């Protein structure tokens, strides 16, 4: 069924790739983004990839009047909700800003949706809701906990969605728990463009390989993992975007609260990632080992069977695809800088 999807945070990293996947699947798309961590040129780039642009409204999910106008003026059937602040370290320094933006913003969005009788939402949750898991792979029924205000916002929003569904079972809600999205669109036109020093591993590796950073700091080599460095489930952002289209298709068939992991099911260490990046891209990533980063866990990867069973979705892109596409994007950023 063709629908109009409101994509909050649609000029951001995951949102922009999901706009491409939605447009390619034949949906119409309207993006709402306040550009606090992205820029509007992304809309044109999405247009270049898809031969049609999504609609774009610069604005904030906390602005009720604006949201009401959007629902009045566009025939929105469903919301994909990516808008949020996501830097774990910043959230420790600025907890109120994180709760206000992420939790109040989501509440505002849900209340405006209900008033407009739009009752389908796909929400960006995170593997961070599993805290420090007792074992791997992680299934969706693992206990939830958190180590940061950012993680707490995800827990609270997950609970809000569960309570809402309990009270009003005609909603169609998805809580998608992403593992570690990396890579970029293979066109080299969209990708992740972190402001300042990247917190995440992959953009830091790419910037180091490009000579923008002297060396990568590896946060600890004494974990109980294959080589002592932290292990994560890295997932290509285009696979992740396709998972959203699958979740939307699923919700169109039923009124449900869906909770699924989106990952590859494979754990990769920091040293393995560096080696794959160097080998794939014939480049050099100098590094040094330092102490562990506060709050980091040793290992985390998904049990992906539920997503496969319910959504018919699984990742298809390889670690080499992730490294090659990140590198292409890094180089296209460099070439587009005056
Ligand atoms: P991003 O920062 O690239 O995208 C988020 C977008 O939301 C940005 O374009 C930003 O300008 C916008 N935004 C933020 N607050 C807003 C507001 N109040 N109103 C309107 N727009 C607002 O981040 P991303 O990596 O694309 O993440 C998207 C979502 O996925 C976030 O909710 C994030 O917490 C979640 N997530 C991300 C990861 C990851 O590793 N990238 C992992 C798990 C979950
Ligand atoms: N990491 C690292 N150096 C960096 C950034 C990350 O060694 O500059 C490690 C980090 O300790 C973790 C892995 O890379 O083991 C993934 O970190 P990221 O921040 O990308 O994801 P998260 O820890 O949130 O899963």
mmCIF file with all atom_site columns, C-alpha atoms in Angstrom, residues 93-272:
data_model
loop_
_atom_site.group_PDB
_atom_site.id
_atom_site.type_symbol
_atom_site.label_atom_id
_atom_site.label_alt_id
_atom_site.label_comp_id
_atom_site.label_asym_id
_atom_site.label_entity_id
_atom_site.label_seq_id
_atom_site.pdbx_PDB_ins_code
_atom_site.Cartn_x
_atom_site.Cartn_y
_atom_site.Cartn_z
_atom_site.occupancy
_atom_site.B_iso_or_equiv
_atom_site.pdbx_formal_charge
_atom_site.auth_seq_id
_atom_site.auth_comp_id
_atom_site.auth_asym_id
_atom_site.auth_atom_id
_atom_site.pdbx_PDB_model_num
ATOM 1   C CA . UNK A 1 93  ? 26.708 16.596  30.753 1.00 0.00 ? 93  UNK A CA 1
ATOM 2   C CA . UNK A 1 94  ? 23.296 17.777  29.538 1.00 0.00 ? 94  UNK A CA 1
ATOM 3   C CA . UNK A 1 95  ? 20.672 15.382  30.904 1.00 0.00 ? 95  UNK A CA 1
ATOM 4   C CA . UNK A 1 96  ? 17.824 17.884  30.883 1.00 0.00 ? 96  UNK A CA 1
ATOM 5   C CA . UNK A 1 97  ? 18.445 18.811  27.267 1.00 0.00 ? 97  UNK A CA 1
ATOM 6   C CA . UNK A 1 98  ? 18.385 15.119  26.349 1.00 0.00 ? 98  UNK A CA 1
ATOM 7   C CA . UNK A 1 99  ? 15.181 14.345  28.251 1.00 0.00 ? 99  UNK A CA 1
ATOM 8   C CA . UNK A 1 100 ? 13.530 17.484  26.925 1.00 0.00 ? 100 UNK A CA 1
ATOM 9   C CA . UNK A 1 101 ? 14.436 16.920  23.307 1.00 0.00 ? 101 UNK A CA 1
ATOM 10  C CA . UNK A 1 102 ? 14.028 13.158  23.134 1.00 0.00 ? 102 UNK A CA 1
ATOM 11  C CA . UNK A 1 103 ? 11.268 12.384  25.628 1.00 0.00 ? 103 UNK A CA 1
ATOM 12  C CA . UNK A 1 104 ? 9.204  15.596  25.563 1.00 0.00 ? 104 UNK A CA 1
ATOM 13  C CA . UNK A 1 105 ? 9.620  15.760  21.790 1.00 0.00 ? 105 UNK A CA 1
ATOM 14  C CA . UNK A 1 106 ? 8.337  12.214  21.380 1.00 0.00 ? 106 UNK A CA 1
ATOM 15  C CA . UNK A 1 107 ? 5.396  12.808  23.731 1.00 0.00 ? 107 UNK A CA 1
ATOM 16  C CA . UNK A 1 108 ? 4.478  15.901  21.782 1.00 0.00 ? 108 UNK A CA 1
ATOM 17  C CA . UNK A 1 109 ? 4.688  13.977  18.526 1.00 0.00 ? 109 UNK A CA 1
ATOM 18  C CA . UNK A 1 110 ? 2.531  11.119  19.845 1.00 0.00 ? 110 UNK A CA 1
ATOM 19  C CA . UNK A 1 111 ? -0.131 13.483  21.189 1.00 0.00 ? 111 UNK A CA 1
ATOM 20  C CA . UNK A 1 112 ? -0.309 15.358  17.893 1.00 0.00 ? 112 UNK A CA 1
ATOM 21  C CA . UNK A 1 113 ? -0.463 12.073  16.016 1.00 0.00 ? 113 UNK A CA 1
ATOM 22  C CA . UNK A 1 114 ? -3.378 10.921  18.129 1.00 0.00 ? 114 UNK A CA 1
ATOM 23  C CA . UNK A 1 115 ? -5.236 14.187  17.562 1.00 0.00 ? 115 UNK A CA 1
ATOM 24  C CA . UNK A 1 116 ? -4.719 13.701  13.821 1.00 0.00 ? 116 UNK A CA 1
ATOM 25  C CA . UNK A 1 117 ? -5.730 10.007  14.005 1.00 0.00 ? 117 UNK A CA 1
ATOM 26  C CA . UNK A 1 118 ? -2.321 8.906   12.705 1.00 0.00 ? 118 UNK A CA 1
ATOM 27  C CA . UNK A 1 119 ? -1.552 5.845   14.790 1.00 0.00 ? 119 UNK A CA 1
ATOM 28  C CA . UNK A 1 120 ? 1.462  4.208   13.171 1.00 0.00 ? 120 UNK A CA 1
ATOM 29  C CA . UNK A 1 121 ? 4.975  4.954   14.433 1.00 0.00 ? 121 UNK A CA 1
ATOM 30  C CA . UNK A 1 122 ? 8.320  3.280   13.831 1.00 0.00 ? 122 UNK A CA 1
ATOM 31  C CA . UNK A 1 123 ? 10.698 4.390   16.583 1.00 0.00 ? 123 UNK A CA 1
ATOM 32  C CA . UNK A 1 124 ? 14.517 4.335   16.651 1.00 0.00 ? 124 UNK A CA 1
ATOM 33  C CA . UNK A 1 125 ? 15.437 2.482   19.774 1.00 0.00 ? 125 UNK A CA 1
ATOM 34  C CA . UNK A 1 126 ? 18.887 1.098   20.434 1.00 0.00 ? 126 UNK A CA 1
ATOM 35  C CA . UNK A 1 127 ? 20.861 -1.864  21.729 1.00 0.00 ? 127 UNK A CA 1
ATOM 36  C CA . UNK A 1 128 ? 21.832 0.524   24.513 1.00 0.00 ? 128 UNK A CA 1
ATOM 37  C CA . UNK A 1 129 ? 18.583 -0.539  26.247 1.00 0.00 ? 129 UNK A CA 1
ATOM 38  C CA . UNK A 1 130 ? 20.263 -3.886  27.025 1.00 0.00 ? 130 UNK A CA 1
ATOM 39  C CA . UNK A 1 131 ? 22.839 -2.130  29.246 1.00 0.00 ? 131 UNK A CA 1
ATOM 40  C CA . UNK A 1 132 ? 25.642 -4.584  29.991 1.00 0.00 ? 132 UNK A CA 1
ATOM 41  C CA . UNK A 1 133 ? 24.105 -7.858  28.790 1.00 0.00 ? 133 UNK A CA 1
ATOM 42  C CA . UNK A 1 134 ? 24.791 -11.023 30.775 1.00 0.00 ? 134 UNK A CA 1
ATOM 43  C CA . UNK A 1 135 ? 25.547 -12.976 27.582 1.00 0.00 ? 135 UNK A CA 1
ATOM 44  C CA . UNK A 1 136 ? 25.559 -12.762 23.792 1.00 0.00 ? 136 UNK A CA 1
ATOM 45  C CA . UNK A 1 137 ? 23.796 -12.970 21.389 1.00 0.00 ? 137 UNK A CA 1
ATOM 46  C CA . UNK A 1 138 ? 21.077 -10.741 22.806 1.00 0.00 ? 138 UNK A CA 1
ATOM 47  C CA . UNK A 1 139 ? 17.425 -11.658 22.322 1.00 0.00 ? 139 UNK A CA 1
ATOM 48  C CA . UNK A 1 140 ? 14.607 -9.132  22.617 1.00 0.00 ? 140 UNK A CA 1
ATOM 49  C CA . UNK A 1 141 ? 13.472 -10.547 25.968 1.00 0.00 ? 141 UNK A CA 1
ATOM 50  C CA . UNK A 1 142 ? 16.775 -9.733  27.715 1.00 0.00 ? 142 UNK A CA 1
ATOM 51  C CA . UNK A 1 143 ? 16.388 -7.446  30.749 1.00 0.00 ? 143 UNK A CA 1
ATOM 52  C CA . UNK A 1 144 ? 16.728 -3.750  29.990 1.00 0.00 ? 144 UNK A CA 1
ATOM 53  C CA . UNK A 1 145 ? 18.914 -1.267  31.851 1.00 0.00 ? 145 UNK A CA 1
ATOM 54  C CA . UNK A 1 146 ? 20.959 1.765   31.047 1.00 0.00 ? 146 UNK A CA 1
ATOM 55  C CA . UNK A 1 147 ? 24.233 3.487   31.814 1.00 0.00 ? 147 UNK A CA 1
ATOM 56  C CA . UNK A 1 148 ? 23.543 7.016   30.484 1.00 0.00 ? 148 UNK A CA 1
ATOM 57  C CA . UNK A 1 149 ? 20.817 9.655   30.236 1.00 0.00 ? 149 UNK A CA 1
ATOM 58  C CA . UNK A 1 150 ? 20.775 8.990   26.463 1.00 0.00 ? 150 UNK A CA 1
ATOM 59  C CA . UNK A 1 151 ? 20.009 5.315   27.130 1.00 0.00 ? 151 UNK A CA 1
ATOM 60  C CA . UNK A 1 152 ? 17.429 6.345   29.719 1.00 0.00 ? 152 UNK A CA 1
ATOM 61  C CA . UNK A 1 153 ? 15.573 8.400   27.086 1.00 0.00 ? 153 UNK A CA 1
ATOM 62  C CA . UNK A 1 154 ? 15.328 5.270   24.920 1.00 0.00 ? 154 UNK A CA 1
ATOM 63  C CA . UNK A 1 155 ? 14.046 3.212   27.862 1.00 0.00 ? 155 UNK A CA 1
ATOM 64  C CA . UNK A 1 156 ? 11.445 5.829   28.775 1.00 0.00 ? 156 UNK A CA 1
ATOM 65  C CA . UNK A 1 157 ? 10.216 6.172   25.197 1.00 0.00 ? 157 UNK A CA 1
ATOM 66  C CA . UNK A 1 158 ? 10.011 2.379   24.834 1.00 0.00 ? 158 UNK A CA 1
ATOM 67  C CA . UNK A 1 159 ? 7.878  2.346   27.996 1.00 0.00 ? 159 UNK A CA 1
ATOM 68  C CA . UNK A 1 160 ? 5.670  5.177   26.773 1.00 0.00 ? 160 UNK A CA 1
ATOM 69  C CA . UNK A 1 161 ? 4.997  3.224   23.569 1.00 0.00 ? 161 UNK A CA 1
ATOM 70  C CA . UNK A 1 162 ? 4.220  0.041   25.546 1.00 0.00 ? 162 UNK A CA 1
ATOM 71  C CA . UNK A 1 163 ? 1.835  1.891   27.890 1.00 0.00 ? 163 UNK A CA 1
ATOM 72  C CA . UNK A 1 164 ? 0.163  3.589   24.950 1.00 0.00 ? 164 UNK A CA 1
ATOM 73  C CA . UNK A 1 165 ? -0.387 0.298   23.165 1.00 0.00 ? 165 UNK A CA 1
ATOM 74  C CA . UNK A 1 166 ? -1.715 -1.276  26.345 1.00 0.00 ? 166 UNK A CA 1
ATOM 75  C CA . UNK A 1 167 ? -4.259 1.524   26.753 1.00 0.00 ? 167 UNK A CA 1
ATOM 76  C CA . UNK A 1 168 ? -5.095 1.995   23.059 1.00 0.00 ? 168 UNK A CA 1
ATOM 77  C CA . UNK A 1 169 ? -4.498 -1.234  21.109 1.00 0.00 ? 169 UNK A CA 1
ATOM 78  C CA . UNK A 1 170 ? -5.475 0.310   17.781 1.00 0.00 ? 170 UNK A CA 1
ATOM 79  C CA . UNK A 1 171 ? -1.969 1.820   17.505 1.00 0.00 ? 171 UNK A CA 1
ATOM 80  C CA . UNK A 1 172 ? 0.669  0.197   15.301 1.00 0.00 ? 172 UNK A CA 1
ATOM 81  C CA . UNK A 1 173 ? 4.035  0.727   16.967 1.00 0.00 ? 173 UNK A CA 1
ATOM 82  C CA . UNK A 1 174 ? 7.539  -0.550  16.299 1.00 0.00 ? 174 UNK A CA 1
ATOM 83  C CA . UNK A 1 175 ? 10.493 -0.318  18.650 1.00 0.00 ? 175 UNK A CA 1
ATOM 84  C CA . UNK A 1 176 ? 13.502 -1.097  16.471 1.00 0.00 ? 176 UNK A CA 1
ATOM 85  C CA . UNK A 1 177 ? 16.617 -1.774  18.502 1.00 0.00 ? 177 UNK A CA 1
ATOM 86  C CA . UNK A 1 178 ? 19.556 -0.919  16.287 1.00 0.00 ? 178 UNK A CA 1
ATOM 87  C CA . UNK A 1 179 ? 22.981 -2.327  16.949 1.00 0.00 ? 179 UNK A CA 1
ATOM 88  C CA . UNK A 1 180 ? 25.891 -0.333  15.400 1.00 0.00 ? 180 UNK A CA 1
ATOM 89  C CA . UNK A 1 181 ? 24.955 1.323   12.099 1.00 0.00 ? 181 UNK A CA 1
ATOM 90  C CA . UNK A 1 182 ? 27.943 2.171   9.868  1.00 0.00 ? 182 UNK A CA 1
ATOM 91  C CA . UNK A 1 183 ? 28.691 2.620   6.168  1.00 0.00 ? 183 UNK A CA 1
ATOM 92  C CA . UNK A 1 184 ? 27.005 4.979   3.755  1.00 0.00 ? 184 UNK A CA 1
ATOM 93  C CA . UNK A 1 185 ? 24.941 4.915   0.580  1.00 0.00 ? 185 UNK A CA 1
ATOM 94  C CA . UNK A 1 186 ? 26.948 3.350   -2.231 1.00 0.00 ? 186 UNK A CA 1
ATOM 95  C CA . UNK A 1 187 ? 26.423 6.458   -4.390 1.00 0.00 ? 187 UNK A CA 1
ATOM 96  C CA . UNK A 1 188 ? 28.723 8.393   -2.039 1.00 0.00 ? 188 UNK A CA 1
ATOM 97  C CA . UNK A 1 189 ? 26.032 11.088  -1.856 1.00 0.00 ? 189 UNK A CA 1
ATOM 98  C CA . UNK A 1 190 ? 24.808 10.584  1.711  1.00 0.00 ? 190 UNK A CA 1
ATOM 99  C CA . UNK A 1 191 ? 26.455 9.295   4.871  1.00 0.00 ? 191 UNK A CA 1
ATOM 100 C CA . UNK A 1 192 ? 27.334 10.199  8.419  1.00 0.00 ? 192 UNK A CA 1
ATOM 101 C CA . UNK A 1 193 ? 28.972 13.588  8.902  1.00 0.00 ? 193 UNK A CA 1
ATOM 102 C CA . UNK A 1 194 ? 29.699 13.974  12.605 1.00 0.00 ? 194 UNK A CA 1
ATOM 103 C CA . UNK A 1 195 ? 30.254 17.492  13.907 1.00 0.00 ? 195 UNK A CA 1
ATOM 104 C CA . UNK A 1 196 ? 33.543 17.826  15.795 1.00 0.00 ? 196 UNK A CA 1
ATOM 105 C CA . UNK A 1 197 ? 35.475 14.798  16.997 1.00 0.00 ? 197 UNK A CA 1
ATOM 106 C CA . UNK A 1 198 ? 33.573 11.583  16.211 1.00 0.00 ? 198 UNK A CA 1
ATOM 107 C CA . UNK A 1 199 ? 32.481 9.502   19.210 1.00 0.00 ? 199 UNK A CA 1
ATOM 108 C CA . UNK A 1 200 ? 31.906 6.380   17.168 1.00 0.00 ? 200 UNK A CA 1
ATOM 109 C CA . UNK A 1 201 ? 34.512 3.995   15.885 1.00 0.00 ? 201 UNK A CA 1
ATOM 110 C CA . UNK A 1 202 ? 33.829 3.906   12.133 1.00 0.00 ? 202 UNK A CA 1
ATOM 111 C CA . UNK A 1 203 ? 33.884 7.656   11.411 1.00 0.00 ? 203 UNK A CA 1
ATOM 112 C CA . UNK A 1 204 ? 37.000 7.951   13.565 1.00 0.00 ? 204 UNK A CA 1
ATOM 113 C CA . UNK A 1 205 ? 38.716 5.201   11.567 1.00 0.00 ? 205 UNK A CA 1
ATOM 114 C CA . UNK A 1 206 ? 37.728 6.844   8.272  1.00 0.00 ? 206 UNK A CA 1
ATOM 115 C CA . UNK A 1 207 ? 38.968 10.275  9.383  1.00 0.00 ? 207 UNK A CA 1
ATOM 116 C CA . UNK A 1 208 ? 42.238 8.765   10.624 1.00 0.00 ? 208 UNK A CA 1
ATOM 117 C CA . UNK A 1 209 ? 42.774 6.902   7.352  1.00 0.00 ? 209 UNK A CA 1
ATOM 118 C CA . UNK A 1 210 ? 42.110 10.184  5.524  1.00 0.00 ? 210 UNK A CA 1
ATOM 119 C CA . UNK A 1 211 ? 44.817 11.913  7.590  1.00 0.00 ? 211 UNK A CA 1
ATOM 120 C CA . UNK A 1 212 ? 42.360 14.221  9.361  1.00 0.00 ? 212 UNK A CA 1
ATOM 121 C CA . UNK A 1 213 ? 43.250 12.607  12.702 1.00 0.00 ? 213 UNK A CA 1
ATOM 122 C CA . UNK A 1 214 ? 46.727 11.553  13.727 1.00 0.00 ? 214 UNK A CA 1
ATOM 123 C CA . UNK A 1 215 ? 45.724 8.220   15.220 1.00 0.00 ? 215 UNK A CA 1
ATOM 124 C CA . UNK A 1 216 ? 42.817 6.222   16.529 1.00 0.00 ? 216 UNK A CA 1
ATOM 125 C CA . UNK A 1 217 ? 42.688 5.639   20.266 1.00 0.00 ? 217 UNK A CA 1
ATOM 126 C CA . UNK A 1 218 ? 41.547 2.112   21.064 1.00 0.00 ? 218 UNK A CA 1
ATOM 127 C CA . UNK A 1 219 ? 39.642 2.183   24.330 1.00 0.00 ? 219 UNK A CA 1
ATOM 128 C CA . UNK A 1 220 ? 41.036 -0.859  26.094 1.00 0.00 ? 220 UNK A CA 1
ATOM 129 C CA . UNK A 1 221 ? 42.632 -4.137  24.982 1.00 0.00 ? 221 UNK A CA 1
ATOM 130 C CA . UNK A 1 222 ? 41.987 -6.166  28.115 1.00 0.00 ? 222 UNK A CA 1
ATOM 131 C CA . UNK A 1 223 ? 38.343 -7.125  27.642 1.00 0.00 ? 223 UNK A CA 1
ATOM 132 C CA . UNK A 1 224 ? 37.299 -10.756 27.668 1.00 0.00 ? 224 UNK A CA 1
ATOM 133 C CA . UNK A 1 225 ? 36.993 -10.869 23.871 1.00 0.00 ? 225 UNK A CA 1
ATOM 134 C CA . UNK A 1 226 ? 38.765 -12.511 20.951 1.00 0.00 ? 226 UNK A CA 1
ATOM 135 C CA . UNK A 1 227 ? 41.681 -10.004 21.013 1.00 0.00 ? 227 UNK A CA 1
ATOM 136 C CA . UNK A 1 228 ? 40.929 -7.927  24.125 1.00 0.00 ? 228 UNK A CA 1
ATOM 137 C CA . UNK A 1 229 ? 39.260 -5.038  22.268 1.00 0.00 ? 229 UNK A CA 1
ATOM 138 C CA . UNK A 1 230 ? 35.531 -4.261  22.389 1.00 0.00 ? 230 UNK A CA 1
ATOM 139 C CA . UNK A 1 231 ? 33.218 -6.297  20.168 1.00 0.00 ? 231 UNK A CA 1
ATOM 140 C CA . UNK A 1 232 ? 30.101 -4.866  18.489 1.00 0.00 ? 232 UNK A CA 1
ATOM 141 C CA . UNK A 1 233 ? 27.527 -5.824  15.874 1.00 0.00 ? 233 UNK A CA 1
ATOM 142 C CA . UNK A 1 234 ? 28.208 -3.412  12.983 1.00 0.00 ? 234 UNK A CA 1
ATOM 143 C CA . UNK A 1 235 ? 25.342 -3.127  10.521 1.00 0.00 ? 235 UNK A CA 1
ATOM 144 C CA . UNK A 1 236 ? 25.296 -1.410  7.113  1.00 0.00 ? 236 UNK A CA 1
ATOM 145 C CA . UNK A 1 237 ? 23.029 1.635   7.279  1.00 0.00 ? 237 UNK A CA 1
ATOM 146 C CA . UNK A 1 238 ? 21.328 0.680   3.980  1.00 0.00 ? 238 UNK A CA 1
ATOM 147 C CA . UNK A 1 239 ? 20.385 -2.719  5.446  1.00 0.00 ? 239 UNK A CA 1
ATOM 148 C CA . UNK A 1 240 ? 19.095 -0.891  8.512  1.00 0.00 ? 240 UNK A CA 1
ATOM 149 C CA . UNK A 1 241 ? 17.047 1.460   6.326  1.00 0.00 ? 241 UNK A CA 1
ATOM 150 C CA . UNK A 1 242 ? 15.515 -1.526  4.532  1.00 0.00 ? 242 UNK A CA 1
ATOM 151 C CA . UNK A 1 243 ? 14.590 -2.954  7.940  1.00 0.00 ? 243 UNK A CA 1
ATOM 152 C CA . UNK A 1 244 ? 12.411 0.123   8.498  1.00 0.00 ? 244 UNK A CA 1
ATOM 153 C CA . UNK A 1 245 ? 10.501 -0.455  5.275  1.00 0.00 ? 245 UNK A CA 1
ATOM 154 C CA . UNK A 1 246 ? 9.983  -4.075  6.342  1.00 0.00 ? 246 UNK A CA 1
ATOM 155 C CA . UNK A 1 247 ? 8.718  -2.940  9.764  1.00 0.00 ? 247 UNK A CA 1
ATOM 156 C CA . UNK A 1 248 ? 6.313  -0.499  8.125  1.00 0.00 ? 248 UNK A CA 1
ATOM 157 C CA . UNK A 1 249 ? 4.988  -3.242  5.818  1.00 0.00 ? 249 UNK A CA 1
ATOM 158 C CA . UNK A 1 250 ? 4.517  -5.442  8.874  1.00 0.00 ? 250 UNK A CA 1
ATOM 159 C CA . UNK A 1 251 ? 2.587  -2.769  10.787 1.00 0.00 ? 251 UNK A CA 1
ATOM 160 C CA . UNK A 1 252 ? 0.377  -2.089  7.796  1.00 0.00 ? 252 UNK A CA 1
ATOM 161 C CA . UNK A 1 253 ? -0.912 -5.661  8.188  1.00 0.00 ? 253 UNK A CA 1
ATOM 162 C CA . UNK A 1 254 ? -1.660 -5.536  11.933 1.00 0.00 ? 254 UNK A CA 1
ATOM 163 C CA . UNK A 1 255 ? -2.187 -3.408  15.003 1.00 0.00 ? 255 UNK A CA 1
ATOM 164 C CA . UNK A 1 256 ? 0.731  -4.415  17.144 1.00 0.00 ? 256 UNK A CA 1
ATOM 165 C CA . UNK A 1 257 ? 3.576  -3.331  19.381 1.00 0.00 ? 257 UNK A CA 1
ATOM 166 C CA . UNK A 1 258 ? 6.584  -4.761  17.560 1.00 0.00 ? 258 UNK A CA 1
ATOM 167 C CA . UNK A 1 259 ? 9.972  -4.963  19.279 1.00 0.00 ? 259 UNK A CA 1
ATOM 168 C CA . UNK A 1 260 ? 12.905 -6.286  17.252 1.00 0.00 ? 260 UNK A CA 1
ATOM 169 C CA . UNK A 1 261 ? 16.668 -6.219  17.106 1.00 0.00 ? 261 UNK A CA 1
ATOM 170 C CA . UNK A 1 262 ? 18.217 -5.001  13.870 1.00 0.00 ? 262 UNK A CA 1
ATOM 171 C CA . UNK A 1 263 ? 21.788 -6.219  13.598 1.00 0.00 ? 263 UNK A CA 1
ATOM 172 C CA . UNK A 1 264 ? 23.840 -8.751  11.659 1.00 0.00 ? 264 UNK A CA 1
ATOM 173 C CA . UNK A 1 265 ? 24.260 -11.233 14.504 1.00 0.00 ? 265 UNK A CA 1
ATOM 174 C CA . UNK A 1 266 ? 28.036 -11.094 14.083 1.00 0.00 ? 266 UNK A CA 1
ATOM 175 C CA . UNK A 1 267 ? 30.474 -9.574  16.572 1.00 0.00 ? 267 UNK A CA 1
ATOM 176 C CA . UNK A 1 268 ? 33.522 -7.662  15.271 1.00 0.00 ? 268 UNK A CA 1
ATOM 177 C CA . UNK A 1 269 ? 36.349 -6.396  17.476 1.00 0.00 ? 269 UNK A CA 1
ATOM 178 C CA . UNK A 1 270 ? 37.984 -2.977  17.148 1.00 0.00 ? 270 UNK A CA 1
ATOM 179 C CA . UNK A 1 271 ? 41.189 -4.574  15.845 1.00 0.00 ? 271 UNK A CA 1
ATOM 180 C CA . UNK A 1 272 ? 39.235 -6.688  13.359 1.00 0.00 ? 272 UNK A CA 1
#
